[in-house]
mmCIF file of C-alpha atoms in Angstrom:
data_model
loop_
_atom_site.group_PDB
_atom_site.id
_atom_site.type_symbol
_atom_site.label_atom_id
_atom_site.label_comp_id
_atom_site.label_asym_id
_atom_site.label_seq_id
_atom_site.Cartn_x
_atom_site.Cartn_y
_atom_site.Cartn_z
ATOM 1 C CA MET A 1 -9.490 -38.868 16.633
ATOM 2 C CA ALA A 2 -8.203 -38.017 20.125
ATOM 3 C CA LYS A 3 -10.374 -35.746 22.210
ATOM 4 C CA LYS A 4 -9.109 -32.161 22.305
ATOM 5 C CA ALA A 5 -7.903 -31.071 25.753
ATOM 6 C CA THR A 6 -9.987 -28.499 27.588
ATOM 7 C CA ILE A 7 -9.163 -25.935 30.233
ATOM 8 C CA LYS A 8 -10.659 -28.354 32.802
ATOM 9 C CA ASP A 9 -8.068 -30.966 31.772
ATOM 10 C CA VAL A 10 -5.265 -28.457 32.316
ATOM 11 C CA ALA A 11 -6.643 -27.532 35.748
ATOM 12 C CA ARG A 12 -6.907 -31.210 36.760
ATOM 13 C CA VAL A 13 -3.337 -32.056 35.682
ATOM 14 C CA ALA A 14 -1.906 -28.928 37.330
ATOM 15 C CA GLY A 15 -3.964 -29.429 40.500
ATOM 16 C CA VAL A 16 -5.340 -25.893 40.401
ATOM 17 C CA SER A 17 -8.674 -24.206 39.810
ATOM 18 C CA ILE A 18 -9.970 -23.337 36.338
ATOM 19 C CA SER A 19 -9.809 -19.635 37.245
ATOM 20 C CA THR A 20 -6.091 -19.989 38.017
ATOM 21 C CA VAL A 21 -5.490 -21.573 34.609
ATOM 22 C CA SER A 22 -7.443 -18.745 33.003
ATOM 23 C CA ARG A 23 -5.346 -16.105 34.766
ATOM 24 C CA VAL A 24 -2.107 -17.773 33.637
ATOM 25 C CA LEU A 25 -3.305 -18.042 30.022
ATOM 26 C CA ASN A 26 -4.251 -14.372 30.048
ATOM 27 C CA ASN A 27 -0.888 -13.342 31.542
ATOM 28 C CA SER A 28 -2.403 -12.006 34.734
ATOM 29 C CA ALA A 29 0.160 -10.576 37.150
ATOM 30 C CA ASN A 30 -1.452 -11.893 40.331
ATOM 31 C CA VAL A 31 -0.397 -15.551 39.981
ATOM 32 C CA GLU A 32 2.493 -17.022 41.995
ATOM 33 C CA SER A 33 5.436 -18.150 39.861
ATOM 34 C CA ALA A 34 5.215 -21.738 41.162
ATOM 35 C CA LEU A 35 1.545 -22.047 40.193
ATOM 36 C CA LYS A 36 2.276 -20.395 36.843
ATOM 37 C CA LYS A 37 4.985 -22.965 36.104
ATOM 38 C CA ARG A 38 2.673 -25.871 37.022
ATOM 39 C CA VAL A 39 -0.057 -24.572 34.693
ATOM 40 C CA GLN A 40 2.429 -24.039 31.828
ATOM 41 C CA GLU A 41 3.741 -27.592 32.234
ATOM 42 C CA ALA A 42 0.173 -28.918 32.287
ATOM 43 C CA VAL A 43 -0.591 -27.046 29.073
ATOM 44 C CA LYS A 44 2.353 -28.761 27.400
ATOM 45 C CA GLU A 45 1.455 -32.164 28.815
ATOM 46 C CA THR A 46 -2.193 -31.993 27.709
ATOM 47 C CA LYS A 47 -1.332 -30.211 24.433
ATOM 48 C CA TYR A 48 -4.043 -27.729 25.231
ATOM 49 C CA THR A 49 -4.717 -25.047 22.581
ATOM 50 C CA PRO A 50 -6.784 -22.043 23.669
ATOM 51 C CA ASN A 51 -9.837 -21.146 21.600
ATOM 52 C CA GLU A 52 -8.715 -17.715 20.425
ATOM 53 C CA ILE A 53 -12.120 -16.700 19.112
ATOM 54 C CA ALA A 54 -13.778 -17.469 22.439
ATOM 55 C CA ARG A 55 -10.992 -15.704 24.344
ATOM 56 C CA SER A 56 -11.279 -12.605 22.138
ATOM 57 C CA LEU A 57 -15.038 -12.452 22.719
ATOM 58 C CA LYS A 58 -14.457 -12.642 26.463
ATOM 59 C CA ARG A 59 -11.793 -9.944 26.616
ATOM 60 C CA LYS A 60 -13.451 -7.937 23.818
ATOM 61 C CA ASN A 61 -10.372 -7.813 21.602
ATOM 62 C CA SER A 62 -8.587 -10.154 19.198
ATOM 63 C CA ALA A 63 -5.110 -8.588 19.061
ATOM 64 C CA MET A 64 -5.570 -8.771 15.282
ATOM 65 C CA ILE A 65 -5.381 -5.937 12.754
ATOM 66 C CA ALA A 66 -6.532 -6.629 9.183
ATOM 67 C CA TYR A 67 -4.711 -5.079 6.203
ATOM 68 C CA VAL A 68 -7.029 -5.297 3.188
ATOM 69 C CA VAL A 69 -5.466 -4.606 -0.224
ATOM 70 C CA SER A 70 -6.221 -5.303 -3.857
ATOM 71 C CA ASN A 71 -3.204 -7.574 -4.437
ATOM 72 C CA THR A 72 -0.932 -8.935 -1.668
ATOM 73 C CA ALA A 73 1.605 -10.036 -4.321
ATOM 74 C CA ASP A 74 2.314 -6.410 -5.274
ATOM 75 C CA PRO A 75 5.630 -5.267 -3.658
ATOM 76 C CA PHE A 76 4.027 -1.902 -2.986
ATOM 77 C CA PHE A 77 1.665 -3.447 -0.468
ATOM 78 C CA THR A 78 4.278 -5.898 0.836
ATOM 79 C CA PHE A 79 6.569 -3.075 1.957
ATOM 80 C CA ILE A 80 3.727 -1.090 3.508
ATOM 81 C CA SER A 81 2.627 -4.230 5.383
ATOM 82 C CA ARG A 82 6.146 -4.645 6.773
ATOM 83 C CA GLY A 83 6.069 -1.062 8.016
ATOM 84 C CA ILE A 84 2.698 -1.579 9.690
ATOM 85 C CA GLU A 85 3.790 -4.841 11.239
ATOM 86 C CA GLU A 86 6.955 -3.316 12.731
ATOM 87 C CA VAL A 87 4.782 -0.991 14.811
ATOM 88 C CA MET A 88 1.871 -3.289 15.603
ATOM 89 C CA TYR A 89 3.934 -6.350 16.632
ATOM 90 C CA ARG A 90 5.898 -4.301 19.145
ATOM 91 C CA ASN A 91 2.580 -3.392 20.699
ATOM 92 C CA GLY A 92 1.150 -6.904 20.931
ATOM 93 C CA TYR A 93 -0.851 -6.991 17.684
ATOM 94 C CA ASN A 94 -0.618 -9.325 14.702
ATOM 95 C CA ILE A 95 -1.417 -8.429 11.099
ATOM 96 C CA ILE A 96 -3.752 -10.378 8.805
ATOM 97 C CA ASN A 97 -3.040 -9.594 5.147
ATOM 98 C CA CYS A 98 -6.137 -9.953 2.982
ATOM 99 C CA SER A 99 -6.326 -9.678 -0.810
ATOM 100 C CA THR A 100 -9.507 -8.604 -2.606
ATOM 101 C CA ASN A 101 -8.036 -9.453 -6.037
ATOM 102 C CA PHE A 102 -9.416 -6.124 -7.362
ATOM 103 C CA SER A 103 -13.007 -7.317 -6.718
ATOM 104 C CA VAL A 104 -15.573 -4.951 -5.239
ATOM 105 C CA GLU A 105 -17.745 -7.876 -4.161
ATOM 106 C CA ARG A 106 -14.862 -9.745 -2.533
ATOM 107 C CA GLU A 107 -13.803 -6.628 -0.666
ATOM 108 C CA CYS A 108 -17.325 -6.153 0.713
ATOM 109 C CA SER A 109 -17.497 -9.817 1.777
ATOM 110 C CA LEU A 110 -14.054 -9.631 3.448
ATOM 111 C CA LEU A 111 -14.973 -6.499 5.375
ATOM 112 C CA ASN A 112 -18.103 -8.065 6.751
ATOM 113 C CA THR A 113 -16.257 -11.238 7.722
ATOM 114 C CA LEU A 114 -13.579 -9.212 9.541
ATOM 115 C CA TYR A 115 -16.306 -7.231 11.302
ATOM 116 C CA GLU A 116 -18.002 -10.438 12.476
ATOM 117 C CA ARG A 117 -14.660 -11.855 13.673
ATOM 118 C CA ARG A 118 -14.156 -8.769 15.800
ATOM 119 C CA VAL A 119 -10.708 -7.698 14.574
ATOM 120 C CA ASP A 120 -9.376 -4.756 16.545
ATOM 121 C CA GLY A 121 -8.791 -2.588 13.517
ATOM 122 C CA ILE A 122 -9.006 -2.476 9.727
ATOM 123 C CA ILE A 123 -6.472 -0.865 7.396
ATOM 124 C CA ILE A 124 -7.781 -0.782 3.844
ATOM 125 C CA ASN A 125 -6.593 0.086 0.364
ATOM 126 C CA THR A 126 -10.018 -0.016 -1.235
ATOM 127 C CA VAL A 127 -10.794 -1.014 -4.829
ATOM 128 C CA GLY A 128 -13.577 1.579 -4.824
ATOM 129 C CA ASN A 129 -17.385 1.476 -4.891
ATOM 130 C CA ASN A 130 -17.614 0.269 -1.288
ATOM 131 C CA ASP A 131 -17.686 3.658 0.404
ATOM 132 C CA ALA A 132 -20.960 3.095 2.231
ATOM 133 C CA GLU A 133 -19.860 -0.300 3.640
ATOM 134 C CA ILE A 134 -16.448 1.011 4.741
ATOM 135 C CA SER A 135 -18.043 4.054 6.353
ATOM 136 C CA LYS A 136 -20.527 1.901 8.287
ATOM 137 C CA ILE A 137 -17.785 -0.416 9.578
ATOM 138 C CA SER A 138 -15.535 2.547 10.454
ATOM 139 C CA GLN A 139 -18.117 3.734 12.953
ATOM 140 C CA ASN A 140 -17.665 0.514 14.971
ATOM 141 C CA ILE A 141 -14.070 -0.577 14.298
ATOM 142 C CA PRO A 142 -10.958 1.685 14.234
ATOM 143 C CA THR A 143 -10.198 2.215 10.541
ATOM 144 C CA VAL A 144 -7.277 3.719 8.585
ATOM 145 C CA LEU A 145 -7.383 4.236 4.836
ATOM 146 C CA SER A 146 -4.137 3.475 3.038
ATOM 147 C CA ASN A 147 -3.526 5.438 -0.209
ATOM 148 C CA ARG A 148 -7.149 5.585 -1.359
ATOM 149 C CA MET A 149 -9.830 7.850 0.020
ATOM 150 C CA VAL A 150 -13.470 7.131 0.778
ATOM 151 C CA SER A 151 -15.939 9.761 -0.449
ATOM 152 C CA SER A 152 -18.413 9.759 2.393
ATOM 153 C CA SER A 153 -19.116 12.216 5.197
ATOM 154 C CA ASP A 154 -20.054 9.192 7.364
ATOM 155 C CA PHE A 155 -16.523 7.775 7.351
ATOM 156 C CA VAL A 156 -14.756 7.793 10.739
ATOM 157 C CA GLY A 157 -11.014 7.265 10.650
ATOM 158 C CA ASP A 158 -7.678 8.343 9.245
ATOM 159 C CA PHE A 159 -6.108 8.588 5.778
ATOM 160 C CA VAL A 160 -2.424 8.152 4.918
ATOM 161 C CA ASP A 161 -0.907 8.628 1.453
ATOM 162 C CA PHE A 162 1.793 10.307 -0.595
ATOM 163 C CA ASP A 163 1.530 13.685 -2.298
ATOM 164 C CA ASN A 164 0.136 12.333 -5.552
ATOM 165 C CA VAL A 165 -0.490 15.664 -7.256
ATOM 166 C CA GLY A 166 2.897 17.151 -6.353
ATOM 167 C CA GLY A 167 4.787 13.977 -7.290
ATOM 168 C CA VAL A 168 3.365 13.803 -10.813
ATOM 169 C CA ILE A 169 3.933 17.546 -11.318
ATOM 170 C CA LYS A 170 7.631 16.914 -10.626
ATOM 171 C CA LEU A 171 7.756 14.125 -13.212
ATOM 172 C CA THR A 172 5.895 16.252 -15.779
ATOM 173 C CA ASN A 173 8.132 19.276 -15.176
ATOM 174 C CA HIS A 174 11.226 17.094 -15.570
ATOM 175 C CA LEU A 175 10.114 15.863 -18.992
ATOM 176 C CA LEU A 176 9.025 19.351 -20.100
ATOM 177 C CA GLU A 177 12.433 20.728 -19.134
ATOM 178 C CA LEU A 178 13.984 18.073 -21.376
ATOM 179 C CA GLY A 179 11.967 19.409 -24.289
ATOM 180 C CA HIS A 180 9.188 16.783 -24.420
ATOM 181 C CA ARG A 181 5.682 17.868 -25.400
ATOM 182 C CA ARG A 182 4.060 14.621 -26.599
ATOM 183 C CA ILE A 183 3.901 13.085 -23.132
ATOM 184 C CA ALA A 184 1.760 10.052 -22.431
ATOM 185 C CA PHE A 185 0.227 9.396 -19.035
ATOM 186 C CA LEU A 186 -0.632 5.790 -18.218
ATOM 187 C CA ASN A 187 -3.108 5.801 -15.346
ATOM 188 C CA GLY A 188 -5.415 3.526 -13.328
ATOM 189 C CA PRO A 189 -9.205 3.673 -12.789
ATOM 190 C CA ILE A 190 -10.197 7.339 -12.451
ATOM 191 C CA ARG A 191 -12.781 6.443 -9.764
ATOM 192 C CA LEU A 192 -9.887 5.839 -7.337
ATOM 193 C CA SER A 193 -8.495 8.872 -5.508
ATOM 194 C CA THR A 194 -4.881 7.940 -6.316
ATOM 195 C CA ALA A 195 -5.603 7.829 -10.041
ATOM 196 C CA LYS A 196 -7.683 11.037 -9.931
ATOM 197 C CA GLU A 197 -4.981 12.947 -7.980
ATOM 198 C CA ARG A 198 -2.099 11.738 -10.138
ATOM 199 C CA GLN A 199 -3.988 12.642 -13.294
ATOM 200 C CA ASP A 200 -4.702 16.097 -11.816
ATOM 201 C CA GLY A 201 -0.970 16.466 -11.246
ATOM 202 C CA PHE A 202 -0.239 15.638 -14.898
ATOM 203 C CA LEU A 203 -2.854 18.042 -16.219
ATOM 204 C CA GLU A 204 -1.666 20.803 -13.853
ATOM 205 C CA GLY A 205 1.953 20.304 -14.878
ATOM 206 C CA MET A 206 1.107 20.535 -18.544
ATOM 207 C CA ARG A 207 -1.167 23.564 -17.973
ATOM 208 C CA ASN A 208 1.585 25.345 -16.062
ATOM 209 C CA ALA A 209 3.728 25.030 -19.185
ATOM 210 C CA GLY A 210 0.958 26.513 -21.334
ATOM 211 C CA LEU A 211 -0.165 23.138 -22.722
ATOM 212 C CA GLU A 212 -3.914 22.672 -22.293
ATOM 213 C CA ILE A 213 -4.837 19.006 -22.504
ATOM 214 C CA PRO A 214 -8.167 18.311 -24.357
ATOM 215 C CA LYS A 215 -10.650 15.750 -23.017
ATOM 216 C CA ASP A 216 -9.877 13.427 -25.931
ATOM 217 C CA TYR A 217 -6.090 13.612 -25.467
ATOM 218 C CA LYS A 218 -4.969 10.394 -27.103
ATOM 219 C CA TYR A 219 -1.895 9.933 -24.928
ATOM 220 C CA LEU A 220 -3.917 9.804 -21.692
ATOM 221 C CA ILE A 221 -4.870 6.190 -20.884
ATOM 222 C CA ASN A 222 -7.122 5.185 -17.978
ATOM 223 C CA THR A 223 -7.593 1.491 -17.171
ATOM 224 C CA GLU A 224 -10.923 0.005 -16.141
ATOM 225 C CA ASP A 225 -10.162 -1.797 -12.882
ATOM 226 C CA THR A 226 -6.478 -2.203 -11.995
ATOM 227 C CA PHE A 227 -2.994 -0.588 -11.945
ATOM 228 C CA SER A 228 -1.322 -3.820 -13.093
ATOM 229 C CA MET A 229 1.774 -4.661 -15.113
ATOM 230 C CA GLN A 230 -0.471 -6.055 -17.854
ATOM 231 C CA ASP A 231 -2.335 -2.741 -17.926
ATOM 232 C CA GLY A 232 0.979 -0.934 -18.457
ATOM 233 C CA TYR A 233 1.948 -3.357 -21.200
ATOM 234 C CA ASP A 234 -1.382 -2.941 -22.998
ATOM 235 C CA ALA A 235 -1.305 0.853 -22.666
ATOM 236 C CA ALA A 236 2.259 1.033 -24.036
ATOM 237 C CA ARG A 237 1.224 -1.127 -26.985
ATOM 238 C CA LYS A 238 -1.648 1.275 -27.717
ATOM 239 C CA ILE A 239 0.374 4.484 -27.650
ATOM 240 C CA MET A 240 3.621 3.180 -29.173
ATOM 241 C CA THR A 241 1.812 1.825 -32.273
ATOM 242 C CA MET A 242 0.179 5.162 -33.012
ATOM 243 C CA ASP A 243 1.183 7.040 -36.214
ATOM 244 C CA GLN A 244 2.817 9.616 -33.965
ATOM 245 C CA PRO A 245 3.840 7.921 -30.719
ATOM 246 C CA PRO A 246 4.754 9.945 -27.639
ATOM 247 C CA THR A 247 8.349 10.920 -26.962
ATOM 248 C CA ALA A 248 7.915 10.315 -23.220
ATOM 249 C CA ILE A 249 5.734 8.244 -20.860
ATOM 250 C CA ILE A 250 4.748 8.811 -17.246
ATOM 251 C CA ALA A 251 3.422 5.677 -15.524
ATOM 252 C CA SER A 252 1.231 6.443 -12.561
ATOM 253 C CA ASN A 253 2.559 3.483 -10.561
ATOM 254 C CA THR A 254 5.480 1.076 -10.606
ATOM 255 C CA GLU A 255 3.549 -1.922 -11.941
ATOM 256 C CA MET A 256 2.418 0.047 -14.995
ATOM 257 C CA ALA A 257 5.951 1.320 -15.475
ATOM 258 C CA LEU A 258 7.250 -2.261 -15.502
ATOM 259 C CA GLY A 259 4.550 -3.230 -18.015
ATOM 260 C CA ALA A 260 5.510 -0.358 -20.315
ATOM 261 C CA MET A 261 9.185 -1.254 -19.967
ATOM 262 C CA LYS A 262 8.418 -4.879 -20.777
ATOM 263 C CA TYR A 263 6.551 -3.889 -23.963
ATOM 264 C CA CYS A 264 9.395 -1.632 -25.117
ATOM 265 C CA ARG A 265 12.004 -4.305 -24.406
ATOM 266 C CA LYS A 266 10.040 -6.983 -26.250
ATOM 267 C CA HIS A 267 9.536 -4.741 -29.323
ATOM 268 C CA ASN A 268 13.071 -3.297 -29.402
ATOM 269 C CA ILE A 269 11.967 0.216 -28.474
ATOM 270 C CA SER A 270 14.945 1.896 -26.848
ATOM 271 C CA ILE A 271 14.547 3.598 -23.449
ATOM 272 C CA PRO A 272 15.445 6.487 -23.499
ATOM 273 C CA GLY A 273 16.606 6.434 -27.115
ATOM 274 C CA GLU A 274 13.157 6.340 -28.662
ATOM 275 C CA VAL A 275 10.978 7.101 -25.646
ATOM 276 C CA SER A 276 11.710 8.427 -22.172
ATOM 277 C CA LEU A 277 10.008 6.672 -19.260
ATOM 278 C CA CYS A 278 9.434 7.670 -15.663
ATOM 279 C CA SER A 279 7.306 6.380 -12.812
ATOM 280 C CA PHE A 280 5.396 7.527 -9.749
ATOM 281 C CA GLY A 281 7.032 5.424 -7.031
ATOM 282 C CA ASN A 282 10.331 3.582 -6.769
ATOM 283 C CA ILE A 283 10.625 0.134 -8.325
ATOM 284 C CA ALA A 284 11.751 -2.824 -6.210
ATOM 285 C CA HIS A 285 15.139 -4.298 -7.175
ATOM 286 C CA GLN A 286 15.735 -1.443 -9.618
ATOM 287 C CA GLU A 287 19.449 -2.208 -9.572
ATOM 288 C CA LEU A 288 18.852 -5.497 -11.390
ATOM 289 C CA MET A 289 17.180 -3.855 -14.396
ATOM 290 C CA TYR A 290 18.738 -2.818 -17.676
ATOM 291 C CA VAL A 291 17.533 0.769 -17.235
ATOM 292 C CA ASP A 292 17.366 2.923 -14.092
ATOM 293 C CA ILE A 293 13.868 4.452 -14.104
ATOM 294 C CA THR A 294 13.517 8.108 -13.151
ATOM 295 C CA HIS A 295 10.876 8.178 -10.420
ATOM 296 C CA THR A 296 9.379 9.901 -7.407
ATOM 297 C CA TYR A 297 10.658 8.337 -4.194
ATOM 298 C CA THR A 298 7.971 6.771 -1.980
ATOM 299 C CA ASP A 299 9.182 5.473 1.403
ATOM 300 C CA LEU A 300 6.723 2.640 1.896
ATOM 301 C CA LEU A 301 8.149 1.478 5.234
ATOM 302 C CA VAL A 302 7.786 4.975 6.743
ATOM 303 C CA LEU A 303 4.260 5.208 5.395
ATOM 304 C CA GLY A 304 3.455 1.810 6.916
ATOM 305 C CA ASN A 305 4.936 2.880 10.262
ATOM 306 C CA ARG A 306 2.721 5.960 10.317
ATOM 307 C CA ILE A 307 -0.362 3.916 9.499
ATOM 308 C CA GLY A 308 0.481 1.595 12.382
ATOM 309 C CA GLU A 309 0.987 4.479 14.807
ATOM 310 C CA MET A 310 -2.294 6.096 13.829
ATOM 311 C CA MET A 311 -4.129 2.792 14.213
ATOM 312 C CA LEU A 312 -2.711 2.330 17.741
ATOM 313 C CA GLN A 313 -3.788 5.872 18.672
ATOM 314 C CA ARG A 314 -7.266 5.278 17.313
ATOM 315 C CA ILE A 315 -7.589 1.987 19.230
ATOM 316 C CA ALA A 316 -6.313 3.542 22.487
ATOM 317 C CA LYS A 317 -8.619 6.543 22.355
ATOM 318 C CA ASP A 318 -11.808 4.820 21.189
ATOM 319 C CA GLY A 319 -11.688 5.424 17.417
ATOM 320 C CA ALA A 320 -15.186 6.768 17.000
ATOM 321 C CA SER A 321 -14.559 9.659 19.376
ATOM 322 C CA GLN A 322 -11.485 10.976 17.503
ATOM 323 C CA PRO A 323 -11.603 13.507 14.656
ATOM 324 C CA ASN A 324 -10.603 12.234 11.210
ATOM 325 C CA ARG A 325 -6.935 12.868 10.339
ATOM 326 C CA GLU A 326 -4.995 13.016 7.065
ATOM 327 C CA VAL A 327 -1.250 12.572 6.523
ATOM 328 C CA ARG A 328 0.623 13.080 3.225
ATOM 329 C CA PHE A 329 4.281 12.273 2.574
ATOM 330 C CA ASP A 330 6.471 14.191 0.127
ATOM 331 C CA THR A 331 7.714 12.421 -3.022
ATOM 332 C CA PRO A 332 11.131 13.762 -4.071
ATOM 333 C CA LEU A 333 12.304 13.300 -7.680
ATOM 334 C CA VAL A 334 15.051 10.706 -8.214
ATOM 335 C CA LEU A 335 16.841 10.915 -11.578
ATOM 336 C CA GLY A 336 17.783 7.735 -13.411
ATOM 337 C CA ASP A 337 18.954 7.109 -16.967
ATOM 338 C CA SER A 338 15.507 6.439 -18.496
ATOM 339 C CA THR A 339 14.882 10.007 -19.696
ATOM 340 C CA LYS A 340 16.793 12.255 -22.111
ATOM 341 C CA ALA A 341 16.509 15.643 -23.751
ATOM 342 C CA ILE A 342 15.121 15.978 -27.286
#
């Protein structure tokens, strides 16, 4: 194996000092254009590759922002990541997308690895149960929470999400206005702030209509760990095989809505003929589906942009010295053809 070129090799080929090479590699302004060109040609000739870890340690930043989510394959996170990247890339930062695969242990391990690698900031959509670890890291690295809160007074950072309560109230009111009373709510793990808030919205919407929901309400389904399509499928199977199935379903996210729709399609349950269906959040490539799902609109790119902007502000102003901030985006109701009056 050929020996890897060093900065000394570049300096020798270019006929300059090592410090000159270093200034060129770090884009220093005080280098003559002729010298800069010689160094750049020497870099090409020697096939020199800078050691980015060593460079980041020297200049005390990595130009890397980590985006930690439960599932990078979920379009929800993909669009948010695009929004973050639009802002960060323009300002000289790159994004590392990390998936925890819904694992508390993997999330904890990832966070510690990112801390050791000295990333400049961490954006996290936590799977829960890592509040203490996230709070500890947030005191040393600029941190922004995406969509899920951390319940700890020690957390230092920002939080960006949609209006979960208000969005689900709109969906609930819509179904109530259509005459539905047996409304199912398919929800994720109640330990997560998104699931808790969306469930609160459902309960409040029903209460406002004079319908008190008991603790053992059979049409309220909470999953154990995830908000996945399979969860939606399994929940739909449970409620639609009851002696008295619901006349309408609210899915607390788009993956669960797709799962419920898949179950109904497979078992010839007409939407909205036999059951109305609506979703918190807009579904990617909705126009390709056989039914247009009524939903609350969530602009993921705008949310991602705001997360990126807040991260830049926290980096620039020394994150630990800034007060915590919270931003919520409205979720307007978008009517499709998946709900009908009864």
